[in-house]
CSV table of C-alpha atoms and ligand atoms in Angstrom, one decimal:
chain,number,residue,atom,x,y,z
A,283,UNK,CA,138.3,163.2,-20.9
A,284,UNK,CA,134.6,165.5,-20.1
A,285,UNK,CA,132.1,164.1,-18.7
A,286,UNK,CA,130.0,163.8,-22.3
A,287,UNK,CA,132.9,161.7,-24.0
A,288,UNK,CA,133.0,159.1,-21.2
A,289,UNK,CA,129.7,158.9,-21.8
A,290,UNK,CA,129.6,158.5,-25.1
A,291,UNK,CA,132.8,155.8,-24.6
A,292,UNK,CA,130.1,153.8,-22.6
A,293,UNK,CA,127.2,154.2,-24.9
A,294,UNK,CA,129.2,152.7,-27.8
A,295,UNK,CA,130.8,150.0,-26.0
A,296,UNK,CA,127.6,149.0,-25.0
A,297,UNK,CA,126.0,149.7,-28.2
A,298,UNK,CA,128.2,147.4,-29.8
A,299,UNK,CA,128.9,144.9,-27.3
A,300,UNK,CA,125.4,143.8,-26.5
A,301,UNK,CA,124.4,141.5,-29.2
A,302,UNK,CA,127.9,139.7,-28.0
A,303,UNK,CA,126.6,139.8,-24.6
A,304,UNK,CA,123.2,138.1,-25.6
A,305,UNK,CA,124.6,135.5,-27.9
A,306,UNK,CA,128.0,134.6,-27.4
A,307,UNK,CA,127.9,135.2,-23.4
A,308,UNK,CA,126.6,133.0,-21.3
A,309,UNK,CA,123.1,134.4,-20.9
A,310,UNK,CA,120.2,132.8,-21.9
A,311,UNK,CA,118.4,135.3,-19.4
A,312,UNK,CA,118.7,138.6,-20.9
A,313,UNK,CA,121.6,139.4,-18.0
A,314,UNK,CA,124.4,141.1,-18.6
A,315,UNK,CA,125.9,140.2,-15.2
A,316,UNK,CA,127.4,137.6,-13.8
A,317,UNK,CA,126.0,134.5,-12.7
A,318,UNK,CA,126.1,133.3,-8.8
A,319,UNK,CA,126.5,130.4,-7.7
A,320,UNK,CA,125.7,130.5,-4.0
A,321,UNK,CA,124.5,127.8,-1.9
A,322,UNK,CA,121.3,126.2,-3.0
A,323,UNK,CA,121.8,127.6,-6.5
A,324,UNK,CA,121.0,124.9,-9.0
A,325,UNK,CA,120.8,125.9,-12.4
A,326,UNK,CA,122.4,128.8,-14.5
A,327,UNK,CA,119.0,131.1,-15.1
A,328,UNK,CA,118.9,131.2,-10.7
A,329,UNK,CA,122.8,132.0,-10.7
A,330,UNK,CA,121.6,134.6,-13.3
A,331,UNK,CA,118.9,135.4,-11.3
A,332,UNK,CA,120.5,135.4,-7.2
A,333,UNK,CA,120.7,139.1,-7.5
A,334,UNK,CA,117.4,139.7,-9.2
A,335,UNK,CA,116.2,137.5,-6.2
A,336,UNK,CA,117.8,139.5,-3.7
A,337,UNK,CA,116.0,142.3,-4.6
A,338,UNK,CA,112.8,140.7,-4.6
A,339,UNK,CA,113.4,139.8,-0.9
A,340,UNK,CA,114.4,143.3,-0.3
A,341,UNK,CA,110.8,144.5,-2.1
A,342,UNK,CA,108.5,141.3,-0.2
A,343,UNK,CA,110.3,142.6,3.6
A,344,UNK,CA,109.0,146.1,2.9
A,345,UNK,CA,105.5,146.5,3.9
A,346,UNK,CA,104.8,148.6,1.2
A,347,UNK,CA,100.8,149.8,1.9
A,348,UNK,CA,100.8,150.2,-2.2
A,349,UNK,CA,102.3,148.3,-5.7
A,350,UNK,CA,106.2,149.9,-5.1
A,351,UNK,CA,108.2,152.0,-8.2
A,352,UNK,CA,111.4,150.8,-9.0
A,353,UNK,CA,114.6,152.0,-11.0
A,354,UNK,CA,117.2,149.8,-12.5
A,355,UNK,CA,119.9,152.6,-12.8
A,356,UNK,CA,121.8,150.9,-15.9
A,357,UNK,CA,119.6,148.6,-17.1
A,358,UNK,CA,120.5,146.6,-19.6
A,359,UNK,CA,117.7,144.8,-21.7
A,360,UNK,CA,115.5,145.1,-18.6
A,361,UNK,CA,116.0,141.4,-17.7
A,362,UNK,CA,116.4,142.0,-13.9
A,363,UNK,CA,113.0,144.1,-14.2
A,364,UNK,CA,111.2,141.7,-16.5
A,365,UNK,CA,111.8,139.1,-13.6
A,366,UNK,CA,111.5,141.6,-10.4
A,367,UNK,CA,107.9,142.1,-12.3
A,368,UNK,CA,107.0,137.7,-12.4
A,369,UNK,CA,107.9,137.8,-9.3
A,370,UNK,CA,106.6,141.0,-6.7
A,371,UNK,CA,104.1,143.4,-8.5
A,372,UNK,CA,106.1,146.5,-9.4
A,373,UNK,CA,106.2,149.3,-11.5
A,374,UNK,CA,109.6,150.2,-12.9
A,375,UNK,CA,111.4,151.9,-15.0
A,376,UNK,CA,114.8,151.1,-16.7
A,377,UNK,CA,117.6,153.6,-17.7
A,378,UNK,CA,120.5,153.4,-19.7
A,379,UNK,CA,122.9,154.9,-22.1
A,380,UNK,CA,122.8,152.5,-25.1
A,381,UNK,CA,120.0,153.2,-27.9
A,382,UNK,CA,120.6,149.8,-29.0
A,383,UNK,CA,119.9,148.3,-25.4
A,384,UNK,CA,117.1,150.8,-24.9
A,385,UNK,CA,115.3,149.4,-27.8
A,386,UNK,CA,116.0,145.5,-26.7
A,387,UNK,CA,114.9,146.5,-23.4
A,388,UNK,CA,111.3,147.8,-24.5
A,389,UNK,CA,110.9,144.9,-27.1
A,390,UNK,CA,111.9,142.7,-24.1
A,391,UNK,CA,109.1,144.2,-21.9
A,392,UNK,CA,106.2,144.1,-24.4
A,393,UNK,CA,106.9,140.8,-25.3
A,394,UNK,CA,106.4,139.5,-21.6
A,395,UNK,CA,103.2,141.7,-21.5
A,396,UNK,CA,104.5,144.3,-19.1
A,397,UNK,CA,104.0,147.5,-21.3
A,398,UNK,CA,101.3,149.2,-18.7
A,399,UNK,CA,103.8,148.4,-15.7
A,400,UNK,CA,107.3,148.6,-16.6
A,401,UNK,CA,109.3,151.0,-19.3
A,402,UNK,CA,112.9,151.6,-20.3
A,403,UNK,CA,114.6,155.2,-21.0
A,404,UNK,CA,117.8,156.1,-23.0
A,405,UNK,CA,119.1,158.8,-20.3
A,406,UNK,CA,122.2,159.3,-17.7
A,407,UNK,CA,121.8,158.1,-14.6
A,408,UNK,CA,124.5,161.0,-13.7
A,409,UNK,CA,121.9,163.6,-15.0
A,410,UNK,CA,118.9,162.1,-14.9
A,411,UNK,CA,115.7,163.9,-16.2
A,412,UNK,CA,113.5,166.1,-13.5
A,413,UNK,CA,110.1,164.6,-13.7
A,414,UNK,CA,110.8,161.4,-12.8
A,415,UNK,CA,108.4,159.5,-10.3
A,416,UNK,CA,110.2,159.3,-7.2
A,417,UNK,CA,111.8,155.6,-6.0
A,418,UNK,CA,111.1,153.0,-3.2
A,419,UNK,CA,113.8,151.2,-4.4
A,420,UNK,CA,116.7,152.1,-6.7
A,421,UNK,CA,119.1,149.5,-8.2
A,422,UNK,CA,122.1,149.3,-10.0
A,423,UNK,CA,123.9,145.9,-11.2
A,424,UNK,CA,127.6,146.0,-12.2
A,425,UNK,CA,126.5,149.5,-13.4
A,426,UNK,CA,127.9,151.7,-11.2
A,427,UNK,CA,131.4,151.1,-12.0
A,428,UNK,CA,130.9,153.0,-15.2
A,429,UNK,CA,129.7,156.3,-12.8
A,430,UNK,CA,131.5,159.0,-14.8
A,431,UNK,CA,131.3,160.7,-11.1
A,432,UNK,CA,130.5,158.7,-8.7
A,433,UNK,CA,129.5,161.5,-6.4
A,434,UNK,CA,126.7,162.8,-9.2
A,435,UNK,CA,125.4,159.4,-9.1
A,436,UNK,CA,124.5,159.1,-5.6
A,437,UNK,CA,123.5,162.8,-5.8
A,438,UNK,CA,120.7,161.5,-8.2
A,439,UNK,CA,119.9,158.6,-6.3
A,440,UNK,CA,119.2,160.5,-3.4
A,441,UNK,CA,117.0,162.7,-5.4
A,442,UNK,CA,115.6,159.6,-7.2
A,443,UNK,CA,114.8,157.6,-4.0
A,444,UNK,CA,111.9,158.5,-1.5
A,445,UNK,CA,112.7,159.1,2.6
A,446,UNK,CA,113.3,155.5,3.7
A,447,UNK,CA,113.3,154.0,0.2
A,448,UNK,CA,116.2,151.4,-0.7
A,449,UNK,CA,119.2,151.9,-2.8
A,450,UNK,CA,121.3,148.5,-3.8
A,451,UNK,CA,124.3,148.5,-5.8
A,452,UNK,CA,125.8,145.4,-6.9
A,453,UNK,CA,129.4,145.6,-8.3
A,454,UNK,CA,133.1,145.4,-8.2
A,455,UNK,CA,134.9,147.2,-5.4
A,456,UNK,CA,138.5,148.2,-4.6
A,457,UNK,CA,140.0,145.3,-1.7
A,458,UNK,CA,142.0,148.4,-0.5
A,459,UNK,CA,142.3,152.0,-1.8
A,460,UNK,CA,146.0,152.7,-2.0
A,461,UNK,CA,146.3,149.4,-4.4
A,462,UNK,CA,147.6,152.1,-7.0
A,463,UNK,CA,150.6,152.0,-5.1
A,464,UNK,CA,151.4,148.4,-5.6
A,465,UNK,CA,153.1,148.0,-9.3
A,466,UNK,CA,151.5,144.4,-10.2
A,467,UNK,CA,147.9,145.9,-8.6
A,468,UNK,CA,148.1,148.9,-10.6
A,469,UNK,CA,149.2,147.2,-13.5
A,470,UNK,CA,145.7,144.7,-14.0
A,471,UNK,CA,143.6,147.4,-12.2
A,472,UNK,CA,144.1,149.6,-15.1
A,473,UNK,CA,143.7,147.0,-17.6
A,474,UNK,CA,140.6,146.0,-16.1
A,475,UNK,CA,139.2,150.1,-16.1
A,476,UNK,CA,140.6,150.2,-19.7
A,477,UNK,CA,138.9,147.7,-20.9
A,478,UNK,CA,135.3,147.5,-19.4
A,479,UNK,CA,135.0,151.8,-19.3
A,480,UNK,CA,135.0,151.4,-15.6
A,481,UNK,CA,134.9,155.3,-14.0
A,482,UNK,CA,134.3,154.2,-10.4
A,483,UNK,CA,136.5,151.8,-9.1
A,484,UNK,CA,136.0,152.7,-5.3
A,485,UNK,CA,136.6,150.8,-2.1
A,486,UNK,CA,134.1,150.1,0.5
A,487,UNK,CA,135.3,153.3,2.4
A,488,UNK,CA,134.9,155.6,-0.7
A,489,UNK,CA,131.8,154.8,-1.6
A,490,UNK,CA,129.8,154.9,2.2
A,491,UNK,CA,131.4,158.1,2.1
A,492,UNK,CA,129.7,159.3,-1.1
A,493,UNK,CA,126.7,157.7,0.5
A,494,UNK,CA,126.3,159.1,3.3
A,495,UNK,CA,127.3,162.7,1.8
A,496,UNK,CA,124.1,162.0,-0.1
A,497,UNK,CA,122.1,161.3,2.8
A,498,UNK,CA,122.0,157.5,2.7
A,499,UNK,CA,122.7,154.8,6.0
A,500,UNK,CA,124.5,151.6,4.9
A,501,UNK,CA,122.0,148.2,5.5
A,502,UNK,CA,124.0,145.7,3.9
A,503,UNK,CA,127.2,144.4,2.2
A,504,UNK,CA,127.6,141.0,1.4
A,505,UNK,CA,131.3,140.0,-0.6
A,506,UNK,CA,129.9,137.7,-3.2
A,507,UNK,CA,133.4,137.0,-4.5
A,508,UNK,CA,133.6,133.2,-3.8
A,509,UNK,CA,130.6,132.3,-6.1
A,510,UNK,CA,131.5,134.1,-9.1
A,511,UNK,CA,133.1,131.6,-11.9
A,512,UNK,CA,136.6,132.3,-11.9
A,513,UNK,CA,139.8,130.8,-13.5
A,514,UNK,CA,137.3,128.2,-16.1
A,515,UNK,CA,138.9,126.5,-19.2
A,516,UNK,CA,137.3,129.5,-21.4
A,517,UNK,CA,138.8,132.0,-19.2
A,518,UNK,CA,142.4,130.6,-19.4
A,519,UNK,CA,141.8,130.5,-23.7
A,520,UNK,CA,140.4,134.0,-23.4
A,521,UNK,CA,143.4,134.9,-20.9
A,522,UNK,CA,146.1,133.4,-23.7
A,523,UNK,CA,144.7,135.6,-26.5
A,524,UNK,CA,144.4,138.7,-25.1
A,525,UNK,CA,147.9,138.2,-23.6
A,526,UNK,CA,148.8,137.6,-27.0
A,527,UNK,CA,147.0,140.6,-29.0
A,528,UNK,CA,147.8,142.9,-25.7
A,529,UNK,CA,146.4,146.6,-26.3
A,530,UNK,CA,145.6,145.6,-30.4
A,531,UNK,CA,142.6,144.5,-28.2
A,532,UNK,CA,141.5,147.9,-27.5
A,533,UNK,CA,140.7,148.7,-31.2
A,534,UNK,CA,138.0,146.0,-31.5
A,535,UNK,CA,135.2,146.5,-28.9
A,536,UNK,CA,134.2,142.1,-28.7
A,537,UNK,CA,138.3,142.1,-27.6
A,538,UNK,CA,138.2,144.8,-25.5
A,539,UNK,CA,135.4,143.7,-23.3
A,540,UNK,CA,137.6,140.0,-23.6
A,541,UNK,CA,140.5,142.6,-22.2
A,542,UNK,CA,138.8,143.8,-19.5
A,543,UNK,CA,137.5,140.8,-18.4
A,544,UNK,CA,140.8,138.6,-18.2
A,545,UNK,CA,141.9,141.4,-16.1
A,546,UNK,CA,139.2,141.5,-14.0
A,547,UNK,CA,139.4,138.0,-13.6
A,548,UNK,CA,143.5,138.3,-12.3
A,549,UNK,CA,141.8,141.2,-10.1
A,550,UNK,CA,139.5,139.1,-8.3
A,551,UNK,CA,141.4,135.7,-8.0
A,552,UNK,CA,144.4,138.1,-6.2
A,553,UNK,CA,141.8,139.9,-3.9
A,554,UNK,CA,142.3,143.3,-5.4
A,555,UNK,CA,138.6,143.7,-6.3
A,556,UNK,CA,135.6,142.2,-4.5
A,557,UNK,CA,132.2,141.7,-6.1
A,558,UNK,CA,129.8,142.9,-3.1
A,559,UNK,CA,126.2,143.6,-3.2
A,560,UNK,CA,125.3,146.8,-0.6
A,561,UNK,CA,122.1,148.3,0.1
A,562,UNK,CA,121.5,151.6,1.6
A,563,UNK,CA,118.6,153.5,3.4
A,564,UNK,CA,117.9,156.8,2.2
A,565,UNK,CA,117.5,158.8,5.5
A,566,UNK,CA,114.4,161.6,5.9
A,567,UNK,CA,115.3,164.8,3.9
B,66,SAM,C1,127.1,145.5,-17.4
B,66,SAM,S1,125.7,146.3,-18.0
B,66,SAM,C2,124.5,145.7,-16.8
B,66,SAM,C3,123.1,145.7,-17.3
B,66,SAM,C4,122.1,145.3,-16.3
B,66,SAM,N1,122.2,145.9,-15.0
B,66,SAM,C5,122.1,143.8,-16.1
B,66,SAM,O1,122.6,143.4,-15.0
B,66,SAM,O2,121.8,143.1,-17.0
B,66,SAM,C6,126.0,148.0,-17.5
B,66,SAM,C7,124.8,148.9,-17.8
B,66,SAM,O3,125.1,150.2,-17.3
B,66,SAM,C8,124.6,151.1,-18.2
B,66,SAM,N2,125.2,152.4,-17.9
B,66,SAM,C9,126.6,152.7,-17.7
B,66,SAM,N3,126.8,154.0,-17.4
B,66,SAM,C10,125.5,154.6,-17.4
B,66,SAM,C11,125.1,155.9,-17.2
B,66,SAM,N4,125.9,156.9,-17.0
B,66,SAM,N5,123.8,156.1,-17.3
B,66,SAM,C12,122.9,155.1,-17.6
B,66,SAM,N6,123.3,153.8,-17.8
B,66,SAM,C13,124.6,153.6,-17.7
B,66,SAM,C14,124.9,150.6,-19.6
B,66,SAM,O4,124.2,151.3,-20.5
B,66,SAM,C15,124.5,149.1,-19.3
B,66,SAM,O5,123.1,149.0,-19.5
């Protein structure tokens, strides 16, 4: 498959998947991630919210001498820069694939009276456009995994991101990359890439390596595996149907994303995947 269908696979899914997402998910928050529940979290919008946080602590520990720029590299409906901005004065910019999202996204930011300080663009954040202001701090939540090259993405990030600015990713990761060699592994794995239009799948080796091709030094990497909701009443319903409908799932895009997610859900409860937030520095050019 080029490079322009997977993208166009991704921009569909997400066109069509995100009203889903908003309504029928379990997202009051405008997140279309999952929710944490690390210690001291009390309610669903801060389990929504724990990465959005993180980032915010990331931002307050910077000195920065002026108000900082910020990129959400797959950005949803701009709900983790709608609350970055409440939080730490920013201003940001949002990218994503979907039309549909890209639309929510700037409805979502003039609504909460950020129009002068945040904005949302429908682009590739594997080709990203030239002009763009240049980054302190360059984010991507459960994003990346989509990457149709995950070496192109960091290439932009390193353009995108100034000489000591931040990069974090947040996402799924590969436990151990010759899991294609283990039959059961291989089997969900697949399922799981089928399913959510996941490109980069990478372990914790592959991707320092893209990193530091692209001129970044690893900070931070925190497994945040054991406070994701796994194995929950609606997961073992949602598990039963899809084992029933099997691959008819992939014709309807609500089923496939139900598809995806059961697998994902056997990936991380047998330790093939881990759900890890990293943060890289970018190093002086
Ligand atoms: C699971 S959603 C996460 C959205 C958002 N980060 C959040 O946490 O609410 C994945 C996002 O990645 C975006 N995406 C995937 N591949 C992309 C690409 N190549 N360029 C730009 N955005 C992309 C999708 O459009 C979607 O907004």
């Amino acid at each position: 498959m080029t490079n322009n269908t997977l993208s166009q696979h991704i921009q569909r899914f997400y066109d069509e998947n995100t009203g889903f997402f908003l309504t029928l998910g379990h997202s009051s928050e405008g997140s279309i991630h999952r929710a944490i529940w690390a210690y001291g979290v009390s309610s669903r919008a801060e389990a929504l919210h724990y990465i959005d946080d993180k980032i915010c602590k990331l931002l307050l520990d910077n000195n920065y001498s002026s108000e900082p720029h910020i990129v959400d590299l797959g950005c949803g409906v701009a709900s983790s820069l709608c609350y970055i901005e409440s939080q730490f004065s920013v201003t940001g910019l949002g990218i994503t694939l979907s039309e549909k999202q890209c639309k929510l996204a700037e409805q979502r930011i003039k609504k909460q009276g950020y129009s002068k300080k945040l904005q949302c663009i429908q682009s590739d954040f594997c080709k990203l456009p030239k002009d763009l202001q240049k980054a302190d701090l360059a984010f991507s939540i459960e994003s990346f995994v989509h990457a149709q090259s995950a070496g192109a993405f960091f290439h932009q990030a390193s353009s995108l991101v100034k000489p000591g600015g931040l990069l974090v990713i947040c996402d799924d990761f590969l436990t151990d990359e010759d899991l294609s060699h283990d039959k059961k592994a291989a089997y969900w794995l697949e399922r799981f890439q089928e399913g959510w239009v996941i490109n980069s799948l990478l372990s914790n080796e592959q991707v320092n390596k893209y990193a530091t091709q692209a001129g970044f030094k690893k900070i931070e990497s925190q497994n945040l595996t054991p406070y994701l909701e796994i194995n929950r009443p609606r997961d073992y319903f949602i598990s039963l149907l899809v084992r029933v409908l099997n691959k008819f799932s992939l014709k309807n895009p609500y089923l496939q994303m139900l598809y995806g997610g059961d697998a994902l859900q056997k990936c991380l409860s047998k330790q093939w995947i881990n759900y890890e937030f990293k943060v890289w520095q970018k190093l002086n050019d």
